[in-house]
PDB file of C-alpha atoms in Angstrom:
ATOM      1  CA  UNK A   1     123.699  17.326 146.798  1.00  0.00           C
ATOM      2  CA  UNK A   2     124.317  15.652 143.930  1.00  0.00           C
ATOM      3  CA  UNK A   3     123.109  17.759 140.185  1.00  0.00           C
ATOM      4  CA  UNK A   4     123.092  15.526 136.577  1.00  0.00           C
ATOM      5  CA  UNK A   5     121.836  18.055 133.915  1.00  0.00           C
ATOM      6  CA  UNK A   6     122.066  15.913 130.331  1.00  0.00           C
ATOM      7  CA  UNK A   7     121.942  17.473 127.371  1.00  0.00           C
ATOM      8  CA  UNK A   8     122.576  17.242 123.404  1.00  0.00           C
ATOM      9  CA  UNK A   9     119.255  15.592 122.277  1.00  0.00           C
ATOM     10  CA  UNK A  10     117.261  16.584 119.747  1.00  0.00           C
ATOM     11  CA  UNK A  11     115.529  15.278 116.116  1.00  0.00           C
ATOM     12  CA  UNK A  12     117.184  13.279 113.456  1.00  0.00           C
ATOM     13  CA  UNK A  13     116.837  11.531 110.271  1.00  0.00           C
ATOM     14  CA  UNK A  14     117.713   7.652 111.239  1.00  0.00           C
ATOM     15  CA  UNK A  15     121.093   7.182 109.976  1.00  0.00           C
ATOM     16  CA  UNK A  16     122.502  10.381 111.849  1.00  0.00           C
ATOM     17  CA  UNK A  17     124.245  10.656 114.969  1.00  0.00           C
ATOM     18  CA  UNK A  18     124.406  12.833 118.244  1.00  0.00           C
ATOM     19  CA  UNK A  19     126.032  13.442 121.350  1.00  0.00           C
ATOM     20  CA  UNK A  20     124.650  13.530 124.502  1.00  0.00           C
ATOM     21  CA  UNK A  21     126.296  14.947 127.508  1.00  0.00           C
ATOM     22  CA  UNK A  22     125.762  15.262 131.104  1.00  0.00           C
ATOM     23  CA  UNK A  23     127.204  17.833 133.657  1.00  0.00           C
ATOM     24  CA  UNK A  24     127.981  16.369 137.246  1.00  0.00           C
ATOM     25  CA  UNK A  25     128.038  18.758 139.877  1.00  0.00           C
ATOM     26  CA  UNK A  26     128.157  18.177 143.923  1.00  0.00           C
ATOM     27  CA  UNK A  27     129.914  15.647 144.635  1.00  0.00           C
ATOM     28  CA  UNK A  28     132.949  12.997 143.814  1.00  0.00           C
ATOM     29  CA  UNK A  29     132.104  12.262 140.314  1.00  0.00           C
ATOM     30  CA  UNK A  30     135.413  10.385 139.784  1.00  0.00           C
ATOM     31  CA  UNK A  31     134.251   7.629 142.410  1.00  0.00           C
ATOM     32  CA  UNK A  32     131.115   6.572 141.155  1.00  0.00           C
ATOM     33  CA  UNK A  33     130.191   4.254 138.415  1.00  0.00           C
ATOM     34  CA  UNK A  34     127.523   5.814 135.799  1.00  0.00           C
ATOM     35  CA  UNK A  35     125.251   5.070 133.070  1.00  0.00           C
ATOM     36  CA  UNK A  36     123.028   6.087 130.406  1.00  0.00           C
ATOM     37  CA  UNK A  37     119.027   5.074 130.745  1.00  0.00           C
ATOM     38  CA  UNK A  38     116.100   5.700 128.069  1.00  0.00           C
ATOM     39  CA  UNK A  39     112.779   5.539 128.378  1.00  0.00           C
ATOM     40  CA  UNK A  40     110.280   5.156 125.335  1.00  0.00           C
ATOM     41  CA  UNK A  41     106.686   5.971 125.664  1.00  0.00           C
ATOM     42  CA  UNK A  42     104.966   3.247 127.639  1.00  0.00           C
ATOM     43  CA  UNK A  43     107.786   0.967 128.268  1.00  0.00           C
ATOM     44  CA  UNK A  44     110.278   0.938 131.184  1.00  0.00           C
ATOM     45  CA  UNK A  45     113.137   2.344 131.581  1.00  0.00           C
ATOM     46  CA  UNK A  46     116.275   0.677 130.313  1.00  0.00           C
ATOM     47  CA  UNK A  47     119.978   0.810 130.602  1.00  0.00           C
ATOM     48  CA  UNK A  48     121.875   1.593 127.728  1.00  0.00           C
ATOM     49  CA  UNK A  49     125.257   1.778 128.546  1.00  0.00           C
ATOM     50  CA  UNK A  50     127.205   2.309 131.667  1.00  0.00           C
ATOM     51  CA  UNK A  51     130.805   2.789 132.722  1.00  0.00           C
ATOM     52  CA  UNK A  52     133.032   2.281 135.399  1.00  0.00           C
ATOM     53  CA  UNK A  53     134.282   5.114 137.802  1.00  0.00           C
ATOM     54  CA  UNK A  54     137.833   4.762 136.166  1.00  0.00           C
ATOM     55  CA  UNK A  55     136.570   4.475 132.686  1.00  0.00           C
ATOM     56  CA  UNK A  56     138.318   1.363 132.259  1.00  0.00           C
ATOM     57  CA  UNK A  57     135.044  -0.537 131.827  1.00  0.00           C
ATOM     58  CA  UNK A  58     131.953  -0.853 129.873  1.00  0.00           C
ATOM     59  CA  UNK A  59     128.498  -2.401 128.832  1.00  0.00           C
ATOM     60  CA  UNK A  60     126.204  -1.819 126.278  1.00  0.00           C
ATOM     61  CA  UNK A  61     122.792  -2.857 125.385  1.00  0.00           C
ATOM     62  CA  UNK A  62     122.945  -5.704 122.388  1.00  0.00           C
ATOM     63  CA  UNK A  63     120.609  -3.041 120.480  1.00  0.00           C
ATOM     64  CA  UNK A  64     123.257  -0.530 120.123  1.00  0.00           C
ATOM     65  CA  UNK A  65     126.462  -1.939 120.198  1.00  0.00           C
ATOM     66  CA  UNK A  66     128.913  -1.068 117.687  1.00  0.00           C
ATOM     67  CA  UNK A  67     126.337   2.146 117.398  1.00  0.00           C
ATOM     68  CA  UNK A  68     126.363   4.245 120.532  1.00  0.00           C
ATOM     69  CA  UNK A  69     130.117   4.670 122.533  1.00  0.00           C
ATOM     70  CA  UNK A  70     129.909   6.138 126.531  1.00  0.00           C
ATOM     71  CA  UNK A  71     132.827   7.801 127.761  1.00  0.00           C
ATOM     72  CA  UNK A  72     133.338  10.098 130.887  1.00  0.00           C
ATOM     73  CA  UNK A  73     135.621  13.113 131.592  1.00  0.00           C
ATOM     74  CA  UNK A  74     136.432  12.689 135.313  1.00  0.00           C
ATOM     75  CA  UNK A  75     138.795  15.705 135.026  1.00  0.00           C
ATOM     76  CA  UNK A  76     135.290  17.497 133.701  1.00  0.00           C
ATOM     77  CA  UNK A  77     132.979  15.629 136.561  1.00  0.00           C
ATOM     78  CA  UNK A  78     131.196  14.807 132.537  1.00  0.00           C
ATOM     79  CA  UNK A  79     129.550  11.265 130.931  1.00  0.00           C
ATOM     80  CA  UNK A  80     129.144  11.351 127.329  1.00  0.00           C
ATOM     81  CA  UNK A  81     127.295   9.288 125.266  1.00  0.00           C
ATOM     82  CA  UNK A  82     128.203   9.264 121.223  1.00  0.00           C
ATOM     83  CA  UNK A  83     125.384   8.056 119.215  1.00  0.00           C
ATOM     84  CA  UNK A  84     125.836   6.930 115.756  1.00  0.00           C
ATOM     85  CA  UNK A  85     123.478   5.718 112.911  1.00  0.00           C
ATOM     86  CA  UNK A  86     120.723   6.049 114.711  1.00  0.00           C
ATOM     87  CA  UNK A  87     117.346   4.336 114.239  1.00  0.00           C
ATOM     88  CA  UNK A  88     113.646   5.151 114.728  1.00  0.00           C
ATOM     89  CA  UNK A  89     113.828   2.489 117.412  1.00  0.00           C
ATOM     90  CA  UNK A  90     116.280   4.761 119.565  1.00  0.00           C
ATOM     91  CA  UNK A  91     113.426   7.687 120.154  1.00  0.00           C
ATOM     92  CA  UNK A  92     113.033   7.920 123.641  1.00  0.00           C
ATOM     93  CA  UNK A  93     113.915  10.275 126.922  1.00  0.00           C
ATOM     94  CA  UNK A  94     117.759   9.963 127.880  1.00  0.00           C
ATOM     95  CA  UNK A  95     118.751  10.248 131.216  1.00  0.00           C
ATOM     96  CA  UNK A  96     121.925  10.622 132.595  1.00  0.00           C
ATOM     97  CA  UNK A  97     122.619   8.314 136.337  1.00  0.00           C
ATOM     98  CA  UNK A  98     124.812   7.619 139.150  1.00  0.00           C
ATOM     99  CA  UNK A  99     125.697   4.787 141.157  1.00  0.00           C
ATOM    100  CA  UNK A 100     123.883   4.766 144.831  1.00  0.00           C
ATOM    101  CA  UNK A 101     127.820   3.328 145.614  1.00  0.00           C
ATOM    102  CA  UNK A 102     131.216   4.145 145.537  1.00  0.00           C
ATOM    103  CA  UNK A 103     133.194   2.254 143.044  1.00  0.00           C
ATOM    104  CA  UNK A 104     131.765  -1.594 142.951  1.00  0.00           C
ATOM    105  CA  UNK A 105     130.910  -3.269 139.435  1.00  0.00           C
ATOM    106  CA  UNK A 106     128.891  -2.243 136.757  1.00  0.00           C
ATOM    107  CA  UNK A 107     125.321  -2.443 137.441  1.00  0.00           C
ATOM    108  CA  UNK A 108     122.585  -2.444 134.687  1.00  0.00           C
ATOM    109  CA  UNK A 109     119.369  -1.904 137.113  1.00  0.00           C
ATOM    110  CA  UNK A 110     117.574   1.194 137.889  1.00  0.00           C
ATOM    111  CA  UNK A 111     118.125   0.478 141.376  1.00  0.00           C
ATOM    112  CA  UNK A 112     121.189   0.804 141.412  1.00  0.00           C
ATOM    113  CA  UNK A 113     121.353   4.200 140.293  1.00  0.00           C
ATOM    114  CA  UNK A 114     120.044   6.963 142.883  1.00  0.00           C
ATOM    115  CA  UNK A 115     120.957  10.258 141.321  1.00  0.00           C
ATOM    116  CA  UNK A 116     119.443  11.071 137.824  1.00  0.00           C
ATOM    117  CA  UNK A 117     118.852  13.678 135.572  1.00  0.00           C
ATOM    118  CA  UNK A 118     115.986  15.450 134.155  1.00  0.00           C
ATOM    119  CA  UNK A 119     116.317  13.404 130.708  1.00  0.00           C
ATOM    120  CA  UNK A 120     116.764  15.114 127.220  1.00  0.00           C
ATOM    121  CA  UNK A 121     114.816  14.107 124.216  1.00  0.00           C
ATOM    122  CA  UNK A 122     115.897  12.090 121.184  1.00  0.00           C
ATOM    123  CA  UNK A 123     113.388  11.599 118.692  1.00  0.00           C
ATOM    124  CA  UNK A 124     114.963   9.863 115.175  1.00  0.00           C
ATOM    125  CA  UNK A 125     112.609  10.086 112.409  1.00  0.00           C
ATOM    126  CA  UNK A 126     112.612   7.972 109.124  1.00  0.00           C
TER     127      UNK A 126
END
């Protein structure tokens, strides 16, 4: 069975960054694409970055672009997610996914994802 446990969020001034990490444990981390969701009070859930099993590719959400950076450890089964200059905006539950499939392209939707963590908080204050 399949355990993401993020973690790394917390409360900043806007302008300040953080790093988010999350922990893969039972299974074949290295052959799965993953990505990084959030989820702001009363709006749906949205990807904000994802990256390919090899690392090799990426996407990020227009809104933080040039901002946030993913990266993955496959060595480490770990995703990161670097977040710099953060904004107000950016306050929201973080969670942590996995691809339902092995390898494949990047996929943005929820639905494509069927293991997830229990989210970690990032509140940026201004």
């Amino acid at each position: 069975q399949v355990h993401l446990a993020e973690s790394g969020g917390g409360s900043v001034l806007a302008g300040g960054s953080l790093r988010l990490s999350c922990a893969a444990s039972g299974g074949t981390f290295g052959s799965y694409n993953m990505g990084w969701f959030r989820q702001a009070p009363g709006k749906e859930r949205e990807c904000v970055a994802a990256i390919s099993w090899s690392g090799a590719g990426t996407y990020y959400r227009e809104s933080v672009r040039g901002r946030f950076t993913i990266d993955r450890d496959n060595a480490l089964n770990t995703l990161y997610l670097q977040m710099n200059s953060l904004k107000p905006e950016d306050t929201a539950v973080y969670f942590c996914a996995q691809a339902s499939y092995q390898f494949g392209g990047l996929n943005l939707n929820t639905w494509a994802y069927d293991h997830w963590g229990q989210g970690t908080q990032v509140t940026v204050s201004s």
